[in-house]
mmCIF file of C-alpha atoms in Angstrom:
data_model
loop_
_atom_site.group_PDB
_atom_site.id
_atom_site.type_symbol
_atom_site.label_atom_id
_atom_site.label_comp_id
_atom_site.label_asym_id
_atom_site.label_seq_id
_atom_site.Cartn_x
_atom_site.Cartn_y
_atom_site.Cartn_z
ATOM 1 C CA MET A 109 -18.987 33.036 78.652
ATOM 2 C CA ASP A 110 -22.602 32.082 79.309
ATOM 3 C CA GLN A 111 -23.668 29.908 82.224
ATOM 4 C CA ASN A 112 -24.769 26.989 80.053
ATOM 5 C CA LEU A 113 -21.325 26.746 78.470
ATOM 6 C CA TRP A 114 -19.677 26.752 81.892
ATOM 7 C CA LYS A 115 -21.981 23.890 82.917
ATOM 8 C CA ALA A 116 -21.032 21.984 79.771
ATOM 9 C CA LEU A 117 -17.310 22.533 80.344
ATOM 10 C CA THR A 118 -17.623 21.410 83.954
ATOM 11 C CA ALA A 119 -19.449 18.280 82.801
ATOM 12 C CA GLU A 120 -16.681 17.536 80.293
ATOM 13 C CA LEU A 121 -13.971 18.016 82.920
ATOM 14 C CA VAL A 122 -15.681 15.811 85.508
ATOM 15 C CA GLY A 123 -16.561 13.129 82.965
ATOM 16 C CA THR A 124 -13.033 12.957 81.565
ATOM 17 C CA PHE A 125 -11.617 12.926 85.091
ATOM 18 C CA ALA A 126 -13.801 9.903 85.877
ATOM 19 C CA LEU A 127 -12.899 8.125 82.637
ATOM 20 C CA VAL A 128 -9.188 8.396 83.355
ATOM 21 C CA PHE A 129 -9.392 7.743 87.087
ATOM 22 C CA VAL A 130 -11.598 4.669 86.692
ATOM 23 C CA GLY A 131 -10.490 3.413 83.266
ATOM 24 C CA ALA A 132 -6.761 3.938 83.669
ATOM 25 C CA GLY A 133 -7.088 2.916 87.313
ATOM 26 C CA ALA A 134 -8.618 -0.420 86.331
ATOM 27 C CA GLY A 135 -5.680 -0.956 83.988
ATOM 28 C CA ALA A 136 -3.133 -0.008 86.642
ATOM 29 C CA ILE A 137 -4.496 -2.394 89.282
ATOM 30 C CA GLY A 138 -5.370 -5.144 86.804
ATOM 31 C CA ALA A 139 -9.066 -5.199 87.666
ATOM 32 C CA GLY A 140 -10.575 -8.124 85.776
ATOM 33 C CA GLY A 141 -7.908 -8.253 83.086
ATOM 34 C CA LEU A 142 -8.649 -6.948 79.611
ATOM 35 C CA VAL A 143 -12.404 -7.527 79.960
ATOM 36 C CA GLY A 144 -12.496 -5.645 83.247
ATOM 37 C CA VAL A 145 -10.562 -2.701 81.798
ATOM 38 C CA ALA A 146 -12.808 -2.581 78.725
ATOM 39 C CA PHE A 147 -15.967 -2.534 80.808
ATOM 40 C CA ALA A 148 -14.517 0.000 83.257
ATOM 41 C CA HIS A 149 -14.109 2.471 80.394
ATOM 42 C CA GLY A 150 -17.407 1.567 78.748
ATOM 43 C CA LEU A 151 -19.466 1.816 81.914
ATOM 44 C CA VAL A 152 -18.056 5.248 82.723
ATOM 45 C CA VAL A 153 -19.159 6.406 79.277
ATOM 46 C CA VAL A 154 -22.624 4.902 79.736
ATOM 47 C CA GLY A 155 -23.082 6.406 83.187
ATOM 48 C CA PHE A 156 -21.966 9.888 82.261
ATOM 49 C CA ALA A 157 -23.824 9.827 78.944
ATOM 50 C CA TYR A 158 -27.071 9.582 80.875
ATOM 51 C CA ALA A 159 -25.940 11.887 83.676
ATOM 52 C CA TYR A 160 -24.459 14.701 81.569
ATOM 53 C CA GLY A 161 -25.656 14.053 78.028
ATOM 54 C CA HIS A 162 -28.269 16.803 78.253
ATOM 55 C CA ILE A 163 -25.648 19.252 79.533
ATOM 56 C CA SER A 164 -22.658 18.783 77.243
ATOM 57 C CA GLY A 165 -23.319 15.764 75.054
ATOM 58 C CA THR A 166 -20.749 13.847 77.129
ATOM 59 C CA HIS A 167 -17.892 13.874 74.653
ATOM 60 C CA ILE A 168 -15.227 13.396 77.378
ATOM 61 C CA ASN A 169 -12.776 12.807 74.535
ATOM 62 C CA PRO A 170 -11.052 15.385 72.296
ATOM 63 C CA ALA A 171 -11.368 13.022 69.330
ATOM 64 C CA VAL A 172 -15.140 12.876 69.770
ATOM 65 C CA THR A 173 -15.254 16.660 69.967
ATOM 66 C CA ILE A 174 -13.204 16.924 66.771
ATOM 67 C CA GLY A 175 -15.633 14.562 65.070
ATOM 68 C CA VAL A 176 -18.710 16.449 66.290
ATOM 69 C CA TRP A 177 -17.150 19.741 65.158
ATOM 70 C CA ALA A 178 -16.189 18.330 61.737
ATOM 71 C CA ALA A 179 -19.745 17.048 61.376
ATOM 72 C CA GLY A 180 -20.967 20.626 61.776
ATOM 73 C CA LEU A 181 -22.783 20.060 65.061
ATOM 74 C CA ILE A 182 -20.799 22.518 67.219
ATOM 75 C CA ASP A 183 -18.767 25.626 66.439
ATOM 76 C CA ALA A 184 -14.988 25.852 66.626
ATOM 77 C CA GLY A 185 -14.934 27.997 69.765
ATOM 78 C CA ARG A 186 -17.013 25.515 71.740
ATOM 79 C CA ALA A 187 -14.948 22.620 70.400
ATOM 80 C CA VAL A 188 -11.666 24.209 71.530
ATOM 81 C CA SER A 189 -13.124 24.939 74.976
ATOM 82 C CA TYR A 190 -14.301 21.346 75.316
ATOM 83 C CA ILE A 191 -10.891 19.986 74.340
ATOM 84 C CA VAL A 192 -9.041 22.190 76.828
ATOM 85 C CA PHE A 193 -11.294 21.097 79.696
ATOM 86 C CA GLN A 194 -11.100 17.442 78.641
ATOM 87 C CA LEU A 195 -7.300 17.525 78.661
ATOM 88 C CA VAL A 196 -7.287 19.210 82.066
ATOM 89 C CA GLY A 197 -9.780 16.654 83.382
ATOM 90 C CA GLY A 198 -7.627 13.811 82.092
ATOM 91 C CA ILE A 199 -4.509 15.214 83.742
ATOM 92 C CA LEU A 200 -6.296 15.779 87.054
ATOM 93 C CA GLY A 201 -7.766 12.272 86.936
ATOM 94 C CA ALA A 202 -4.316 10.772 86.401
ATOM 95 C CA LEU A 203 -2.780 12.854 89.194
ATOM 96 C CA ALA A 204 -5.546 11.718 91.540
ATOM 97 C CA LEU A 205 -4.811 8.141 90.511
ATOM 98 C CA ARG A 206 -1.121 8.678 91.211
ATOM 99 C CA PHE A 207 -2.015 9.986 94.685
ATOM 100 C CA VAL A 208 -4.143 6.913 95.411
ATOM 101 C CA LEU A 209 -1.670 4.351 94.058
ATOM 102 C CA GLY A 210 1.342 6.030 95.600
ATOM 103 C CA GLY A 211 3.463 6.812 92.552
ATOM 104 C CA PRO A 212 4.104 5.985 88.905
ATOM 105 C CA GLU A 213 5.504 2.497 89.519
ATOM 106 C CA SER A 214 2.238 0.877 88.399
ATOM 107 C CA GLY A 215 2.349 2.793 85.126
ATOM 108 C CA LEU A 216 -0.954 4.447 86.089
ATOM 109 C CA GLY A 217 -2.698 2.808 83.156
ATOM 110 C CA ALA A 218 -0.566 4.676 80.623
ATOM 111 C CA THR A 219 -1.120 3.540 77.039
ATOM 112 C CA SER A 220 1.771 2.355 74.899
ATOM 113 C CA LEU A 221 2.453 0.325 71.783
ATOM 114 C CA ALA A 222 2.905 -3.353 72.562
ATOM 115 C CA ASP A 223 6.484 -4.574 72.344
ATOM 116 C CA ALA A 224 5.292 -8.171 72.168
ATOM 117 C CA ALA A 225 1.674 -8.821 71.187
ATOM 118 C CA SER A 226 0.684 -12.479 70.826
ATOM 119 C CA VAL A 227 -0.948 -13.241 67.468
ATOM 120 C CA GLY A 228 -1.733 -16.928 67.232
ATOM 121 C CA GLN A 229 1.533 -18.780 67.645
ATOM 122 C CA THR A 230 3.694 -15.739 66.923
ATOM 123 C CA VAL A 231 4.649 -12.602 68.812
ATOM 124 C CA VAL A 232 4.773 -9.277 66.989
ATOM 125 C CA ALA A 233 5.826 -5.769 67.932
ATOM 126 C CA VAL A 234 3.341 -2.990 67.174
ATOM 127 C CA THR A 235 5.119 -0.301 65.139
ATOM 128 C CA PRO A 236 4.020 3.344 65.235
ATOM 129 C CA LYS A 237 2.526 2.907 61.756
ATOM 130 C CA ILE A 238 0.401 -0.026 62.895
ATOM 131 C CA GLY A 239 -0.475 1.750 66.112
ATOM 132 C CA LEU A 240 -1.598 4.814 64.167
ATOM 133 C CA PHE A 241 -3.846 2.658 61.981
ATOM 134 C CA VAL A 242 -5.367 0.802 64.951
ATOM 135 C CA GLU A 243 -6.068 3.985 66.920
ATOM 136 C CA ALA A 244 -7.543 5.689 63.840
ATOM 137 C CA LEU A 245 -9.762 2.757 62.870
ATOM 138 C CA LEU A 246 -11.096 2.085 66.353
ATOM 139 C CA THR A 247 -11.733 5.786 66.941
ATOM 140 C CA PHE A 248 -13.613 5.821 63.637
ATOM 141 C CA PHE A 249 -15.929 3.147 65.048
ATOM 142 C CA LEU A 250 -16.380 5.115 68.279
ATOM 143 C CA VAL A 251 -17.150 8.465 66.648
ATOM 144 C CA ASN A 252 -19.366 6.704 64.122
ATOM 145 C CA ALA A 253 -21.472 5.461 67.041
ATOM 146 C CA VAL A 254 -21.559 8.913 68.639
ATOM 147 C CA LEU A 255 -22.743 10.643 65.482
ATOM 148 C CA ASN A 256 -25.259 8.061 64.339
ATOM 149 C CA CYS A 257 -26.830 7.636 67.784
ATOM 150 C CA GLY A 258 -26.686 11.232 68.937
ATOM 151 C CA GLY A 259 -25.981 13.598 66.062
ATOM 152 C CA ALA A 260 -29.370 15.048 65.153
ATOM 153 C CA ASN A 261 -30.917 11.580 65.251
ATOM 154 C CA ASP A 262 -33.915 11.706 67.571
ATOM 155 C CA GLU A 263 -34.909 8.078 66.916
ATOM 156 C CA SER A 264 -31.787 6.557 68.469
ATOM 157 C CA ARG A 265 -30.676 9.326 70.827
ATOM 158 C CA GLY A 266 -32.249 7.633 73.853
ATOM 159 C CA HIS A 267 -29.981 4.626 73.392
ATOM 160 C CA ALA A 268 -26.833 6.623 72.626
ATOM 161 C CA GLY A 269 -25.206 6.018 75.997
ATOM 162 C CA LEU A 270 -25.411 2.254 75.671
ATOM 163 C CA ALA A 271 -24.379 2.225 72.017
ATOM 164 C CA VAL A 272 -21.321 4.419 72.564
ATOM 165 C CA GLY A 273 -20.329 2.680 75.793
ATOM 166 C CA PHE A 274 -20.497 -0.797 74.256
ATOM 167 C CA THR A 275 -18.646 0.401 71.163
ATOM 168 C CA LEU A 276 -15.819 1.517 73.426
ATOM 169 C CA VAL A 277 -15.890 -1.866 75.159
ATOM 170 C CA PHE A 278 -15.481 -3.899 71.966
ATOM 171 C CA CYS A 279 -12.810 -1.522 70.654
ATOM 172 C CA ILE A 280 -10.743 -2.000 73.817
ATOM 173 C CA LEU A 281 -11.219 -5.767 73.735
ATOM 174 C CA MET A 282 -9.586 -5.867 70.305
ATOM 175 C CA GLY A 283 -7.136 -2.975 70.459
ATOM 176 C CA GLY A 284 -6.116 -3.122 74.098
ATOM 177 C CA PRO A 285 -3.368 -5.732 73.627
ATOM 178 C CA LEU A 286 -1.963 -3.766 70.678
ATOM 179 C CA THR A 287 -2.020 -0.076 71.607
ATOM 180 C CA GLY A 288 -3.953 0.087 74.856
ATOM 181 C CA ALA A 289 -6.912 1.254 72.736
ATOM 182 C CA SER A 290 -6.944 4.783 74.091
ATOM 183 C CA LEU A 291 -8.932 6.334 71.210
ATOM 184 C CA ASN A 292 -8.785 9.461 73.327
ATOM 185 C CA PRO A 293 -5.908 11.983 73.586
ATOM 186 C CA ALA A 294 -7.013 13.026 77.086
ATOM 187 C CA ARG A 295 -7.022 9.393 78.227
ATOM 188 C CA THR A 296 -3.420 9.063 77.027
ATOM 189 C CA LEU A 297 -2.037 12.474 78.008
ATOM 190 C CA GLY A 298 -3.112 12.373 81.651
ATOM 191 C CA PRO A 299 -1.362 9.108 82.611
ATOM 192 C CA ALA A 300 1.604 10.009 80.387
ATOM 193 C CA ILE A 301 2.189 13.161 82.418
ATOM 194 C CA ALA A 302 1.492 11.529 85.790
ATOM 195 C CA ALA A 303 3.766 8.555 85.046
ATOM 196 C CA ASP A 304 6.319 10.563 83.016
ATOM 197 C CA VAL A 305 5.968 8.193 80.036
ATOM 198 C CA TYR A 306 5.853 9.885 76.641
ATOM 199 C CA GLY A 307 6.813 7.196 74.122
ATOM 200 C CA ASP A 308 4.938 7.440 70.797
ATOM 201 C CA LEU A 309 2.583 10.025 72.295
ATOM 202 C CA TRP A 310 1.919 11.495 68.861
ATOM 203 C CA VAL A 311 0.259 8.243 67.741
ATOM 204 C CA TYR A 312 -2.469 8.762 70.329
ATOM 205 C CA PHE A 313 -3.162 12.296 69.137
ATOM 206 C CA VAL A 314 -2.918 11.901 65.374
ATOM 207 C CA GLY A 315 -4.593 8.490 65.087
ATOM 208 C CA PRO A 316 -7.812 9.368 66.962
ATOM 209 C CA ALA A 317 -8.043 12.732 65.172
ATOM 210 C CA LEU A 318 -7.828 11.054 61.758
ATOM 211 C CA GLY A 319 -10.401 8.443 62.715
ATOM 212 C CA ALA A 320 -12.758 11.123 64.038
ATOM 213 C CA LEU A 321 -12.476 13.187 60.856
ATOM 214 C CA ALA A 322 -13.185 10.133 58.701
ATOM 215 C CA ALA A 323 -16.272 9.248 60.748
ATOM 216 C CA ALA A 324 -17.485 12.840 60.547
ATOM 217 C CA ALA A 325 -17.087 12.908 56.759
ATOM 218 C CA LEU A 326 -18.983 9.638 56.357
ATOM 219 C CA TRP A 327 -21.828 10.836 58.574
ATOM 220 C CA ARG A 328 -22.060 14.361 57.204
ATOM 221 C CA TYR A 329 -21.974 13.507 53.520
ATOM 222 C CA PHE A 330 -23.549 10.053 53.367
ATOM 223 C CA LEU A 331 -25.220 8.647 56.501
ATOM 224 C CA ARG A 332 -26.858 11.762 57.900
ATOM 225 C CA ASN A 333 -30.655 11.787 57.905
ATOM 226 C CA LYS A 334 -31.446 14.871 55.866
ATOM 227 C CA PRO A 335 -34.881 16.509 56.108
ATOM 228 C CA LYS A 336 -37.217 15.742 53.246
ATOM 229 C CA ARG A 337 -37.949 18.488 50.781
ATOM 230 C CA GLY A 338 -41.012 20.497 51.569
ATOM 231 C CA HIS A 339 -40.610 20.037 55.337
#
């Protein structure tokens, strides 16, 4: 394995560690309510996008990596390596959070489907089917931002960190009360293991993967800026 790949994998591990430790941590301690949690996640993405973007692309999310791979921007071997290190980073971040908070009693920011989400004057339970749709759709928005601001698009690449970070913020603001708006299997798996909470875990793997694949298909076959003929 070449040195540049090791650097990229280290960047993905550290970035995912930070996303879980800070993002899930903000949820566990109730820092600023939903808005605070949304910005905690978004600001981590912004910060690491500018710190590590030139090293790994700052995916820090297996769903993003799946989308980038499906878009044809990285090979399968690199994608698998990224995902492994992201999952490890997420688990380590959650274990560090458990050490700081003294146990799983706080839930450690684990994501779960809402048993009672307030919608106007009514209260509804989020079923796995609804949760799958929400996670897929919001991840579609996230990966759409990643690909259109960073995927072979030199004009907008300099603003990619802000675009992706703010996309994550608005996705969490809407989806947080319903599913926790993970949009990231590593963000869900780490706290699930640390808190020993595994309910509906498959929703947070399948939903983001489907959303990422849909965003990749849209970008690759329709939105991608293709070089003009003769150039």
